[in-house]
Coordinates of N, CA and C and ligand atoms in Angstrom, one line a residue:
M1 N 75.9 -40.2 43.7 CA 76.5 -39.9 42.3 C 75.3 -39.7 41.4
P2 N 75.5 -38.7 40.5 CA 74.3 -38.4 39.6 C 74.1 -39.5 38.6
L3 N 72.8 -39.6 38.2 CA 72.3 -40.6 37.3 C 71.9 -39.8 36.0
Y4 N 72.3 -40.4 34.9 CA 72.0 -39.7 33.6 C 71.1 -40.6 32.8
R5 N 70.2 -40.0 32.1 CA 69.3 -40.7 31.2 C 69.3 -40.0 29.8
T6 N 69.6 -40.8 28.8 CA 69.6 -40.2 27.5 C 69.4 -41.3 26.4
R7 N 69.2 -40.8 25.2 CA 69.2 -41.7 24.0 C 70.5 -41.7 23.4
A8 N 70.9 -42.8 22.8 CA 72.3 -42.9 22.2 C 72.4 -44.0 21.1
V9 N 73.5 -43.9 20.4 CA 73.8 -44.9 19.4 C 75.1 -45.6 19.9
V10 N 75.1 -46.9 19.9 CA 76.3 -47.6 20.3 C 77.4 -47.5 19.1
L11 N 78.5 -46.9 19.4 CA 79.5 -46.7 18.4 C 80.5 -47.9 18.3
K12 N 80.9 -48.4 19.5 CA 81.8 -49.6 19.5 C 81.8 -50.2 20.9
T13 N 82.3 -51.4 21.0 CA 82.5 -52.1 22.3 C 83.8 -52.8 22.3
L14 N 84.3 -52.9 23.5 CA 85.6 -53.5 23.7 C 85.5 -54.4 24.9
N15 N 86.1 -55.6 24.8 CA 86.1 -56.5 26.0 C 87.1 -56.0 27.0
L16 N 86.6 -55.7 28.2 CA 87.5 -55.0 29.2 C 88.1 -56.1 30.1
S17 N 87.3 -57.1 30.4 CA 87.8 -58.3 31.2 C 87.0 -59.5 30.8
E18 N 87.1 -60.5 31.6 CA 86.3 -61.7 31.2 C 84.8 -61.5 31.3
K19 N 84.5 -60.5 32.1 CA 83.0 -60.3 32.4 C 82.5 -59.0 31.8
D20 N 83.4 -58.0 31.8 CA 82.9 -56.6 31.5 C 83.2 -56.1 30.1
K21 N 82.4 -55.2 29.7 CA 82.6 -54.6 28.4 C 82.8 -53.1 28.6
L22 N 83.6 -52.4 27.7 CA 83.6 -51.0 27.6 C 82.9 -50.6 26.4
V23 N 81.8 -49.7 26.6 CA 81.0 -49.4 25.4 C 81.1 -47.9 25.2
T24 N 81.3 -47.5 23.9 CA 81.3 -46.1 23.5 C 80.0 -45.8 22.8
F25 N 79.4 -44.7 23.3 CA 78.1 -44.3 22.8 C 78.2 -42.9 22.2
L26 N 77.4 -42.6 21.2 CA 77.2 -41.2 20.9 C 75.8 -40.8 21.4
S27 N 75.8 -40.0 22.5 CA 74.5 -39.7 23.1 C 73.9 -38.4 22.6
E28 N 72.6 -38.3 22.9 CA 71.9 -37.2 22.4 C 72.3 -35.9 23.2
T29 N 72.5 -36.1 24.4 CA 72.7 -34.9 25.3 C 74.1 -34.7 25.8
H30 N 75.0 -35.7 25.8 CA 76.3 -35.5 26.4 C 77.5 -35.9 25.4
G31 N 77.2 -35.9 24.1 CA 78.2 -36.2 23.1 C 78.6 -37.6 23.3
K32 N 79.9 -37.8 23.1 CA 80.5 -39.2 23.1 C 80.7 -39.5 24.6
I33 N 80.3 -40.7 25.0 CA 80.5 -41.1 26.4 C 81.0 -42.6 26.4
K34 N 81.8 -42.9 27.4 CA 82.3 -44.3 27.6 C 81.7 -44.9 28.9
C35 N 81.2 -46.1 28.8 CA 80.6 -46.7 30.0 C 81.1 -48.1 30.2
V36 N 81.3 -48.5 31.4 CA 81.7 -49.8 31.7 C 80.3 -50.6 31.9
A37 N 80.2 -51.7 31.2 CA 79.0 -52.5 31.3 C 79.4 -53.7 32.1
K38 N 79.0 -53.8 33.4 CA 79.4 -54.9 34.2 C 78.7 -56.2 33.8
A39 N 79.5 -57.2 33.7 CA 79.0 -58.6 33.4 C 78.3 -58.7 32.1
A40 N 78.6 -57.7 31.2 CA 77.9 -57.7 29.9 C 78.3 -58.9 29.0
R41 N 79.5 -59.5 29.3 CA 79.9 -60.6 28.5 C 79.3 -61.9 28.9
R42 N 78.6 -61.9 30.0 CA 77.9 -63.2 30.4 C 76.8 -63.5 29.4
L43 N 76.6 -64.8 29.3 CA 75.6 -65.3 28.3 C 74.2 -64.7 28.6
K44 N 73.8 -64.7 29.9 CA 72.5 -64.1 30.2 C 72.7 -62.7 30.8
S45 N 73.4 -61.9 30.1 CA 73.6 -60.5 30.5 C 72.3 -59.7 30.5
R46 N 72.1 -58.8 31.5 CA 70.8 -58.1 31.6 C 70.8 -57.1 30.5
F47 N 71.9 -56.8 29.8 CA 71.9 -55.8 28.7 C 71.5 -56.5 27.4
G48 N 71.4 -57.8 27.3 CA 71.0 -58.5 26.1 C 71.8 -58.1 24.9
A49 N 71.1 -57.9 23.8 CA 71.7 -57.5 22.5 C 71.8 -56.0 22.4
S50 N 71.5 -55.2 23.4 CA 71.4 -53.8 23.3 C 72.8 -53.1 23.1
L51 N 73.9 -53.8 23.4 CA 75.2 -53.2 23.3 C 75.9 -53.5 21.9
E52 N 75.1 -54.1 21.0 CA 75.7 -54.3 19.7 C 75.9 -52.9 19.0
P53 N 77.1 -52.7 18.4 CA 77.3 -51.5 17.7 C 76.2 -51.2 16.7
M54 N 75.8 -50.0 16.5 CA 74.8 -49.5 15.6 C 73.4 -49.4 16.3
S55 N 73.2 -50.1 17.4 CA 71.9 -50.1 18.1 C 71.6 -48.7 18.6
Y56 N 70.3 -48.3 18.4 CA 69.8 -47.0 18.9 C 69.1 -47.4 20.2
V57 N 69.6 -46.8 21.3 CA 69.2 -47.3 22.6 C 68.8 -46.1 23.6
S58 N 68.1 -46.5 24.6 CA 67.7 -45.6 25.7 C 68.6 -46.1 26.9
L59 N 69.4 -45.2 27.4 CA 70.3 -45.7 28.5 C 70.3 -44.9 29.8
I60 N 70.6 -45.5 30.8 CA 70.8 -44.9 32.1 C 72.2 -45.2 32.6
Y61 N 72.9 -44.2 33.0 CA 74.3 -44.5 33.5 C 74.6 -43.5 34.6
F62 N 75.6 -43.8 35.4 CA 75.9 -42.9 36.5 C 77.4 -42.7 36.6
G63 N 77.8 -41.7 37.4 CA 79.2 -41.4 37.6 C 79.3 -39.9 37.9
R64 N 80.5 -39.5 38.4 CA 80.7 -38.1 38.6 C 80.8 -37.3 37.3
E65 N 80.4 -36.1 37.4 CA 80.4 -35.3 36.2 C 81.9 -35.1 35.7
H66 N 82.0 -35.1 34.4 CA 83.3 -34.9 33.7 C 84.3 -36.0 34.0
Q67 N 83.9 -37.1 34.5 CA 84.9 -38.2 34.6 C 84.9 -38.9 33.2
E68 N 86.0 -39.7 33.0 CA 86.1 -40.3 31.7 C 85.3 -41.6 31.5
L69 N 85.1 -42.4 32.6 CA 84.4 -43.6 32.5 C 83.2 -43.6 33.4
Y70 N 82.0 -44.0 32.8 CA 80.8 -44.0 33.6 C 80.4 -45.5 33.8
R71 N 79.4 -45.7 34.6 CA 79.0 -47.1 34.8 C 77.6 -47.2 34.2
L72 N 77.4 -48.2 33.4 CA 76.1 -48.4 32.7 C 75.1 -49.1 33.6
N73 N 74.0 -48.5 33.7 CA 73.0 -49.1 34.6 C 71.9 -49.8 33.9
Q74 N 71.4 -49.2 32.8 CA 70.3 -49.8 32.0 C 70.5 -49.4 30.6
C75 N 70.2 -50.4 29.7 CA 70.3 -50.1 28.3 C 69.2 -50.8 27.5
D76 N 68.2 -50.1 26.9 CA 67.1 -50.7 26.2 C 67.1 -50.3 24.7
I77 N 66.9 -51.3 23.9 CA 66.9 -51.0 22.4 C 65.6 -50.3 22.0
I78 N 65.9 -49.2 21.3 CA 64.8 -48.4 20.6 C 64.7 -49.0 19.2
Q79 N 65.8 -49.1 18.5 CA 65.8 -49.6 17.2 C 67.2 -50.4 17.0
S80 N 67.1 -51.6 16.4 CA 68.3 -52.4 16.2 C 68.9 -52.3 14.8
F81 N 68.1 -51.7 13.8 CA 68.5 -51.6 12.4 C 68.8 -52.9 11.8
Q82 N 68.0 -53.9 12.1 CA 68.2 -55.3 11.6 C 68.4 -55.3 10.1
E83 N 67.5 -54.5 9.4 CA 67.6 -54.5 7.9 C 68.9 -54.0 7.4
V84 N 69.5 -53.1 8.1 CA 70.9 -52.5 7.7 C 71.9 -53.6 7.9
R85 N 71.8 -54.4 9.0 CA 72.8 -55.4 9.3 C 72.8 -56.6 8.3
E86 N 71.6 -56.8 7.7 CA 71.5 -58.0 6.9 C 72.0 -57.8 5.5
N87 N 72.3 -56.6 5.1 CA 72.8 -56.4 3.7 C 74.3 -55.8 3.8
P88 N 75.2 -56.5 3.1 CA 76.6 -56.0 3.3 C 76.9 -54.6 2.9
D89 N 76.2 -54.1 1.8 CA 76.3 -52.7 1.4 C 76.0 -51.8 2.5
S90 N 74.8 -51.9 3.0 CA 74.3 -51.0 4.0 C 75.0 -51.2 5.3
F91 N 75.4 -52.4 5.6 CA 76.1 -52.7 6.9 C 77.5 -52.0 6.9
Y92 N 78.3 -52.1 5.9 CA 79.6 -51.4 5.9 C 79.5 -49.9 5.8
T93 N 78.4 -49.4 5.1 CA 78.1 -48.0 5.1 C 77.9 -47.5 6.5
A94 N 77.0 -48.3 7.2 CA 76.7 -47.9 8.6 C 77.9 -47.9 9.5
V95 N 78.7 -48.9 9.3 CA 79.9 -49.0 10.2 C 80.9 -47.8 9.9
Y96 N 80.9 -47.4 8.7 CA 81.7 -46.2 8.3 C 81.1 -45.0 9.0
F97 N 79.8 -44.8 9.1 CA 79.2 -43.7 9.8 C 79.6 -43.7 11.3
L98 N 79.6 -44.9 11.9 CA 79.9 -45.1 13.3 C 81.3 -44.6 13.5
E99 N 82.2 -45.1 12.6 CA 83.6 -44.8 12.8 C 83.9 -43.3 12.6
L100 N 83.2 -42.7 11.6 CA 83.4 -41.2 11.4 C 82.9 -40.4 12.7
A101 N 81.7 -40.8 13.2 CA 81.2 -40.1 14.4 C 82.2 -40.3 15.5
D102 N 82.7 -41.5 15.7 CA 83.6 -41.8 16.8 C 84.9 -40.9 16.7
H103 N 85.4 -40.7 15.5 CA 86.6 -39.9 15.3 C 86.3 -38.4 15.4
L104 N 85.1 -37.9 15.0 CA 84.9 -36.5 14.9 C 84.3 -35.8 16.1
V105 N 83.7 -36.7 17.0 CA 83.0 -36.1 18.2 C 83.9 -36.3 19.4
A106 N 84.1 -35.2 20.1 CA 85.0 -35.3 21.3 C 84.1 -35.8 22.5
E107 N 84.8 -36.4 23.5 CA 84.0 -36.9 24.7 C 83.4 -35.7 25.5
A108 N 82.2 -36.0 26.0 CA 81.5 -35.0 26.8 C 81.3 -33.7 26.1
H109 N 81.2 -33.7 24.8 CA 81.0 -32.5 24.0 C 79.7 -32.7 23.2
P110 N 78.6 -32.1 23.7 CA 77.3 -32.4 23.0 C 77.3 -32.0 21.6
E111 N 76.9 -32.9 20.7 CA 76.8 -32.6 19.3 C 75.4 -33.1 18.8
P112 N 74.3 -32.4 19.2 CA 73.0 -32.9 18.9 C 72.7 -33.1 17.4
E113 N 73.3 -32.2 16.5 CA 73.1 -32.3 15.1 C 73.8 -33.6 14.5
I114 N 75.0 -33.9 15.0 CA 75.6 -35.1 14.5 C 74.9 -36.3 15.0
F115 N 74.3 -36.3 16.2 CA 73.5 -37.4 16.8 C 72.3 -37.6 15.9
R116 N 71.6 -36.5 15.5 CA 70.4 -36.7 14.7 C 70.8 -37.2 13.3
L117 N 71.9 -36.6 12.8 CA 72.4 -37.1 11.5 C 72.7 -38.6 11.4
L118 N 73.3 -39.1 12.5 CA 73.6 -40.5 12.6 C 72.4 -41.4 12.6
V119 N 71.4 -41.0 13.5 CA 70.2 -41.8 13.6 C 69.4 -41.8 12.3
Q120 N 69.3 -40.6 11.7 CA 68.5 -40.6 10.5 C 69.2 -41.3 9.3
S121 N 70.6 -41.2 9.3 CA 71.3 -41.9 8.2 C 71.3 -43.4 8.4
L122 N 71.3 -43.9 9.6 CA 71.1 -45.3 9.9 C 69.8 -45.8 9.4
N123 N 68.8 -45.0 9.6 CA 67.4 -45.3 9.1 C 67.4 -45.3 7.6
E124 N 68.0 -44.3 7.0 CA 68.1 -44.3 5.5 C 68.9 -45.4 4.9
A125 N 69.9 -45.8 5.6 CA 70.8 -46.9 5.1 C 70.0 -48.2 4.9
G126 N 68.9 -48.4 5.6 CA 68.1 -49.6 5.5 C 67.1 -49.4 4.3
K127 N 66.9 -48.2 3.8 CA 65.9 -48.0 2.7 C 66.6 -47.8 1.3
T128 N 67.8 -47.3 1.3 CA 68.4 -46.9 0.1 C 69.0 -48.0 -0.7
V129 N 68.9 -47.9 -2.0 CA 69.6 -48.9 -2.9 C 70.9 -48.3 -3.4
T130 N 71.2 -47.0 -3.1 CA 72.4 -46.4 -3.5 C 73.1 -45.9 -2.3
P131 N 73.8 -46.7 -1.5 CA 74.4 -46.2 -0.3 C 75.5 -45.2 -0.6
G132 N 76.1 -45.2 -1.8 CA 77.1 -44.3 -2.2 C 76.7 -42.8 -2.0
T133 N 75.5 -42.5 -2.4 CA 74.9 -41.1 -2.3 C 74.8 -40.8 -0.8
L134 N 74.2 -41.7 -0.1 CA 74.0 -41.5 1.4 C 75.4 -41.2 2.1
C135 N 76.3 -42.0 1.6 CA 77.7 -41.9 2.2 C 78.3 -40.5 2.0
R136 N 78.1 -40.0 0.7 CA 78.7 -38.7 0.4 C 78.0 -37.6 1.2
L137 N 76.7 -37.7 1.3 CA 75.9 -36.8 2.0 C 76.3 -36.8 3.5
F138 N 76.5 -38.0 4.1 CA 76.9 -38.1 5.5 C 78.3 -37.4 5.7
E139 N 79.2 -37.7 4.8 CA 80.6 -37.1 4.9 C 80.5 -35.6 4.9
L140 N 79.7 -35.1 3.9 CA 79.7 -33.6 3.8 C 79.0 -33.0 5.1
R141 N 77.9 -33.6 5.5 CA 77.1 -33.0 6.6 C 77.9 -33.1 7.9
I142 N 78.6 -34.3 8.2 CA 79.3 -34.4 9.5 C 80.5 -33.5 9.5
M143 N 81.1 -33.3 8.4 CA 82.3 -32.4 8.3 C 81.8 -31.0 8.6
S144 N 80.6 -30.7 8.0 CA 80.0 -29.3 8.2 C 79.6 -29.1 9.6
Y145 N 79.0 -30.1 10.3 CA 78.6 -29.9 11.7 C 79.9 -29.8 12.6
A146 N 81.0 -30.5 12.1 CA 82.2 -30.5 12.9 C 83.0 -29.2 12.7
G147 N 82.4 -28.3 11.8 CA 83.1 -27.0 11.6 C 83.9 -26.9 10.3
Y148 N 83.7 -27.8 9.4 CA 84.5 -27.7 8.1 C 83.6 -27.7 6.9
T149 N 82.7 -26.7 6.9 CA 81.8 -26.5 5.7 C 82.6 -25.9 4.6
P150 N 82.6 -26.6 3.4 CA 83.3 -26.0 2.3 C 82.6 -24.8 1.8
R151 N 83.4 -23.8 1.2 CA 82.8 -22.6 0.7 C 82.4 -22.9 -0.8
L152 N 81.1 -22.9 -1.0 CA 80.6 -23.3 -2.3 C 79.8 -22.3 -3.1
K153 N 79.6 -21.1 -2.5 CA 78.8 -20.1 -3.2 C 79.7 -19.2 -4.0
K154 N 80.8 -18.7 -3.5 CA 81.6 -17.8 -4.2 C 83.1 -18.2 -4.2
C155 N 83.8 -17.8 -5.3 CA 85.2 -18.1 -5.4 C 86.0 -17.6 -4.2
I156 N 86.8 -18.5 -3.7 CA 87.6 -18.1 -2.5 C 88.7 -17.0 -2.8
A157 N 89.0 -16.8 -4.1 CA 90.0 -15.8 -4.5 C 89.4 -14.4 -4.8
C158 N 88.3 -14.4 -5.6 CA 87.8 -13.1 -6.0 C 86.4 -12.8 -5.4
N159 N 85.9 -13.8 -4.7 CA 84.6 -13.6 -4.0 C 83.4 -13.3 -5.0
R160 N 83.6 -13.8 -6.2 CA 82.4 -13.7 -7.2 C 81.8 -15.1 -7.4
Q161 N 80.6 -15.0 -7.9 CA 79.9 -16.3 -8.2 C 80.5 -16.8 -9.5
P162 N 81.0 -18.0 -9.6 CA 81.5 -18.6 -10.9 C 80.5 -18.6 -12.0
Q163 N 80.8 -18.3 -13.2 CA 79.9 -18.3 -14.3 C 80.2 -19.4 -15.3
S164 N 81.4 -20.0 -15.2 CA 81.8 -21.0 -16.2 C 81.2 -22.4 -15.9
R165 N 81.4 -23.3 -16.8 CA 80.9 -24.7 -16.7 C 81.8 -25.4 -15.7
W166 N 83.1 -25.1 -15.6 CA 84.0 -25.8 -14.7 C 84.4 -24.9 -13.6
V167 N 84.6 -25.5 -12.4 CA 85.2 -24.7 -11.3 C 86.3 -25.6 -10.7
G168 N 87.2 -24.9 -10.0 CA 88.2 -25.7 -9.3 C 87.9 -25.8 -7.9
F169 N 88.6 -26.7 -7.2 CA 88.4 -26.8 -5.7 C 89.7 -26.8 -5.0
S170 N 89.8 -26.0 -4.0 CA 91.1 -26.0 -3.2 C 90.9 -26.7 -1.9
Y171 N 91.6 -27.8 -1.7 CA 91.5 -28.5 -0.4 C 92.1 -27.7 0.7
I172 N 93.1 -26.9 0.4 CA 93.8 -26.1 1.4 C 92.8 -25.1 2.0
H173 N 92.1 -24.4 1.1 CA 91.2 -23.3 1.6 C 89.7 -23.8 1.6
H174 N 89.4 -25.1 1.4 CA 88.1 -25.6 1.6 C 87.0 -24.9 0.8
G175 N 87.4 -24.6 -0.5 CA 86.4 -23.9 -1.3 C 86.6 -23.9 -2.8
I176 N 85.6 -23.4 -3.5 CA 85.7 -23.4 -5.0 C 86.5 -22.2 -5.5
V177 N 87.0 -22.4 -6.7 CA 87.8 -21.4 -7.4 C 87.3 -21.2 -8.8
C178 N 86.9 -20.0 -9.2 CA 86.4 -19.8 -10.5 C 87.5 -19.9 -11.5
E179 N 87.1 -20.2 -12.8 CA 88.1 -20.4 -13.9 C 89.1 -19.3 -14.0
P180 N 88.7 -18.0 -14.1 CA 89.7 -16.9 -14.2 C 90.7 -16.9 -13.1
C181 N 90.4 -17.5 -11.9 CA 91.3 -17.4 -10.8 C 92.2 -18.7 -10.7
F182 N 92.1 -19.6 -11.6 CA 92.8 -20.8 -11.5 C 94.3 -20.6 -11.3
G183 N 94.9 -19.5 -11.8 CA 96.3 -19.3 -11.6 C 96.7 -18.7 -10.2
K184 N 95.7 -18.1 -9.6 CA 95.9 -17.4 -8.3 C 95.9 -18.3 -7.1
E185 N 95.1 -19.3 -7.1 CA 94.9 -20.2 -6.0 C 95.3 -21.6 -6.4
P186 N 95.9 -22.4 -5.5 CA 96.2 -23.8 -5.8 C 94.8 -24.6 -6.1
V187 N 94.7 -25.1 -7.3 CA 93.5 -25.8 -7.6 C 93.9 -27.3 -7.8
E188 N 93.4 -28.1 -6.9 CA 93.8 -29.5 -6.9 C 92.9 -30.3 -7.8
I189 N 91.7 -29.9 -8.1 CA 90.8 -30.7 -8.9 C 89.8 -29.7 -9.6
R190 N 89.4 -30.2 -10.8 CA 88.4 -29.4 -11.5 C 87.1 -30.2 -11.5
I191 N 86.0 -29.5 -11.2 CA 84.7 -30.2 -11.2 C 83.6 -29.4 -12.0
Q192 N 82.6 -30.1 -12.4 CA 81.5 -29.4 -13.1 C 80.7 -28.5 -12.2
S193 N 80.3 -27.3 -12.7 CA 79.6 -26.4 -11.8 C 78.3 -27.1 -11.3
G194 N 77.7 -28.0 -12.1 CA 76.5 -28.7 -11.7 C 76.7 -29.5 -10.4
T195 N 78.0 -30.0 -10.3 CA 78.3 -30.8 -9.1 C 78.3 -30.0 -7.8
V196 N 78.7 -28.7 -8.0 CA 78.6 -27.8 -6.8 C 77.2 -27.6 -6.4
E197 N 76.2 -27.6 -7.4 CA 74.8 -27.5 -7.0 C 74.4 -28.7 -6.2
Y198 N 74.8 -29.9 -6.6 CA 74.5 -31.1 -5.8 C 75.1 -31.0 -4.4
L199 N 76.3 -30.5 -4.3 CA 76.9 -30.3 -2.9 C 76.1 -29.4 -2.0
K200 N 75.6 -28.3 -2.6 CA 74.8 -27.4 -1.9 C 73.5 -28.0 -1.5
K201 N 72.9 -28.8 -2.4 CA 71.7 -29.6 -2.1 C 71.9 -30.5 -0.9
F202 N 73.0 -31.2 -0.9 CA 73.4 -32.2 0.1 C 73.4 -31.5 1.5
L203 N 73.8 -30.2 1.5 CA 73.9 -29.5 2.8 C 72.5 -29.2 3.4
S204 N 71.5 -29.0 2.5 CA 70.2 -28.5 3.0 C 69.1 -29.6 2.9
L205 N 69.3 -30.7 2.2 CA 68.3 -31.6 2.0 C 67.7 -32.3 3.3
D206 N 66.4 -32.5 3.3 CA 65.8 -33.3 4.4 C 66.3 -34.7 4.2
L207 N 66.9 -35.2 5.3 CA 67.5 -36.6 5.2 C 66.5 -37.7 4.9
N208 N 65.3 -37.5 5.3 CA 64.3 -38.5 5.0 C 64.0 -38.7 3.5
H209 N 64.5 -37.8 2.7 CA 64.3 -37.9 1.2 C 65.5 -38.4 0.5
V210 N 66.6 -38.8 1.2 CA 67.8 -39.1 0.5 C 67.6 -40.4 -0.4
H211 N 66.8 -41.3 0.1 CA 66.7 -42.6 -0.7 C 66.0 -42.3 -2.1
R212 N 65.4 -41.2 -2.2 CA 64.7 -40.9 -3.5 C 65.6 -40.1 -4.4
L213 N 66.7 -39.6 -3.9 CA 67.7 -38.8 -4.7 C 68.4 -39.6 -5.7
K214 N 68.4 -39.1 -7.0 CA 69.2 -39.8 -8.1 C 70.3 -38.9 -8.5
V215 N 71.5 -39.4 -8.3 CA 72.7 -38.6 -8.6 C 73.5 -39.3 -9.7
P216 N 73.7 -38.7 -10.9 CA 74.5 -39.4 -11.9 C 75.9 -39.9 -11.4
Q217 N 76.3 -41.0 -12.0 CA 77.5 -41.6 -11.5 C 78.7 -40.7 -11.5
E218 N 78.9 -40.0 -12.7 CA 80.1 -39.1 -12.8 C 80.0 -38.0 -11.8
V219 N 78.8 -37.5 -11.5 CA 78.7 -36.4 -10.5 C 79.1 -37.0 -9.1
E220 N 78.6 -38.2 -8.8 CA 78.9 -38.8 -7.5 C 80.4 -39.0 -7.3
T221 N 81.1 -39.4 -8.4 CA 82.5 -39.5 -8.4 C 83.2 -38.2 -8.0
E222 N 82.7 -37.1 -8.7 CA 83.3 -35.8 -8.4 C 83.0 -35.4 -6.9
I223 N 81.8 -35.7 -6.5 CA 81.4 -35.3 -5.1 C 82.3 -36.1 -4.1
E224 N 82.6 -37.3 -4.4 CA 83.4 -38.1 -3.5 C 84.8 -37.5 -3.5
S225 N 85.3 -37.0 -4.6 CA 86.7 -36.4 -4.6 C 86.7 -35.2 -3.7
I226 N 85.6 -34.6 -3.4 CA 85.5 -33.4 -2.5 C 85.3 -33.9 -1.1
T227 N 84.2 -34.6 -0.9 CA 83.8 -34.9 0.5 C 84.8 -35.9 1.2
H228 N 85.2 -36.9 0.4 CA 86.1 -37.9 1.1 C 87.5 -37.3 1.4
R229 N 87.9 -36.4 0.5 CA 89.2 -35.7 0.7 C 89.1 -34.8 1.9
L230 N 87.9 -34.2 2.1 CA 87.7 -33.3 3.3 C 87.9 -34.2 4.6
V231 N 87.3 -35.4 4.5 CA 87.4 -36.3 5.7 C 88.9 -36.7 5.9
L232 N 89.6 -37.1 4.8 CA 91.0 -37.5 4.9 C 91.8 -36.4 5.5
A233 N 91.6 -35.2 5.0 CA 92.4 -34.0 5.4 C 92.2 -33.8 6.9
R234 N 91.0 -34.0 7.4 CA 90.8 -33.8 8.8 C 91.3 -34.9 9.7
L235 N 91.1 -36.2 9.3 CA 91.5 -37.3 10.1 C 93.0 -37.7 9.9
G236 N 93.5 -37.3 8.7 CA 94.9 -37.7 8.4 C 95.1 -39.1 8.0
R237 N 94.0 -39.9 7.9 CA 94.2 -41.3 7.5 C 92.8 -41.9 7.1
E238 N 92.9 -43.0 6.4 CA 91.7 -43.7 6.0 C 91.1 -44.5 7.2
L239 N 89.8 -44.5 7.3 CA 89.2 -45.3 8.3 C 89.1 -46.8 7.9
K240 N 89.1 -47.7 8.9 CA 89.1 -49.1 8.6 C 88.0 -49.6 7.7
S241 N 86.8 -49.1 7.8 CA 85.7 -49.6 7.1 C 85.7 -49.1 5.6
Y242 N 86.4 -48.1 5.3 CA 86.3 -47.5 4.0 C 86.6 -48.4 2.8
P243 N 87.8 -49.1 2.9 CA 88.1 -50.0 1.8 C 87.0 -51.1 1.5
F244 N 86.2 -51.5 2.5 CA 85.1 -52.4 2.3 C 84.0 -51.8 1.5
I245 N 83.8 -50.5 1.8 CA 82.7 -49.8 1.0 C 83.1 -49.7 -0.5
R246 N 84.4 -49.4 -0.7 CA 84.9 -49.2 -2.1 C 84.8 -50.6 -2.8
Q247 N 85.1 -51.7 -2.1 CA 85.0 -53.0 -2.7 C 83.6 -53.3 -3.1
M248 N 82.7 -53.0 -2.2 CA 81.2 -53.3 -2.4 C 80.8 -52.5 -3.6
A249 N 81.2 -51.3 -3.7 CA 80.8 -50.4 -4.9 C 81.3 -51.0 -6.2
E250 N 82.6 -51.5 -6.1 CA 83.1 -52.0 -7.4 C 82.4 -53.3 -7.8
I251 N 82.1 -54.2 -6.8 CA 81.4 -55.4 -7.1 C 80.0 -55.1 -7.7
N252 N 79.4 -54.1 -7.1 CA 78.0 -53.7 -7.6 C 78.1 -53.1 -9.1
S253 N 79.2 -52.4 -9.4 CA 79.2 -51.8 -10.7 C 79.6 -52.8 -11.8
T254 N 80.2 -54.0 -11.3 CA 80.6 -55.0 -12.3 C 79.3 -55.9 -12.7
Y255 N 78.4 -56.0 -11.8 CA 77.2 -56.9 -12.1 C 76.0 -56.1 -12.6
Ligands
LIG301 ZN1 87.6 -16.2 -8.8

């Protein structure tokens, strides 16, 4: 049976029996994979703490190609993101990233860009004091890598660059609408044209610089109305971790 070696992030684990765990990884080379970790629930398991969700690991697994479940052979921690786990803000943000990756990546379908985005974003989550900005950027980028890049350069109705201060956004057509075209296309929301510039920046920015990015609160709220709606439109429902992120943001804005 072939043996596979790759780097991966642990997305989630499930107790399979009294001894075994089922672990879902986002791997660098094989997309999302599911492995059975034999005896991983034992106190002195050879996998140690490496199977904790969020861990960035180096793993060896085996099984026939294209099967649904593989067998985990070895798993070693590259990075545990302890600093992310210790702070509730960054912790829930990171859990949201794991959930999004789990829902948007298909099994055995390599997504190297999403893998890199996840690892870099987990790194940034430990540095940033504004997880909201990182969250918006992650939503926009992961949707874009999954094939849902919003059209931000030209109006989806007339194909011209908007000149006005306000532009509309159509969730149905995934793009901006200039003011003169407001009557022609369904416009669900109006945003400042400056916000569109931030969205474009989010798509091209080097992720290592996110923690230095300063986004005004009203702009971030407008960005969220675009990026989070894109996520909801694709998934059809809210992810479990999202209400926690909202609560943390509200607590932080009160104090
Ligand atoms: Zn137009």
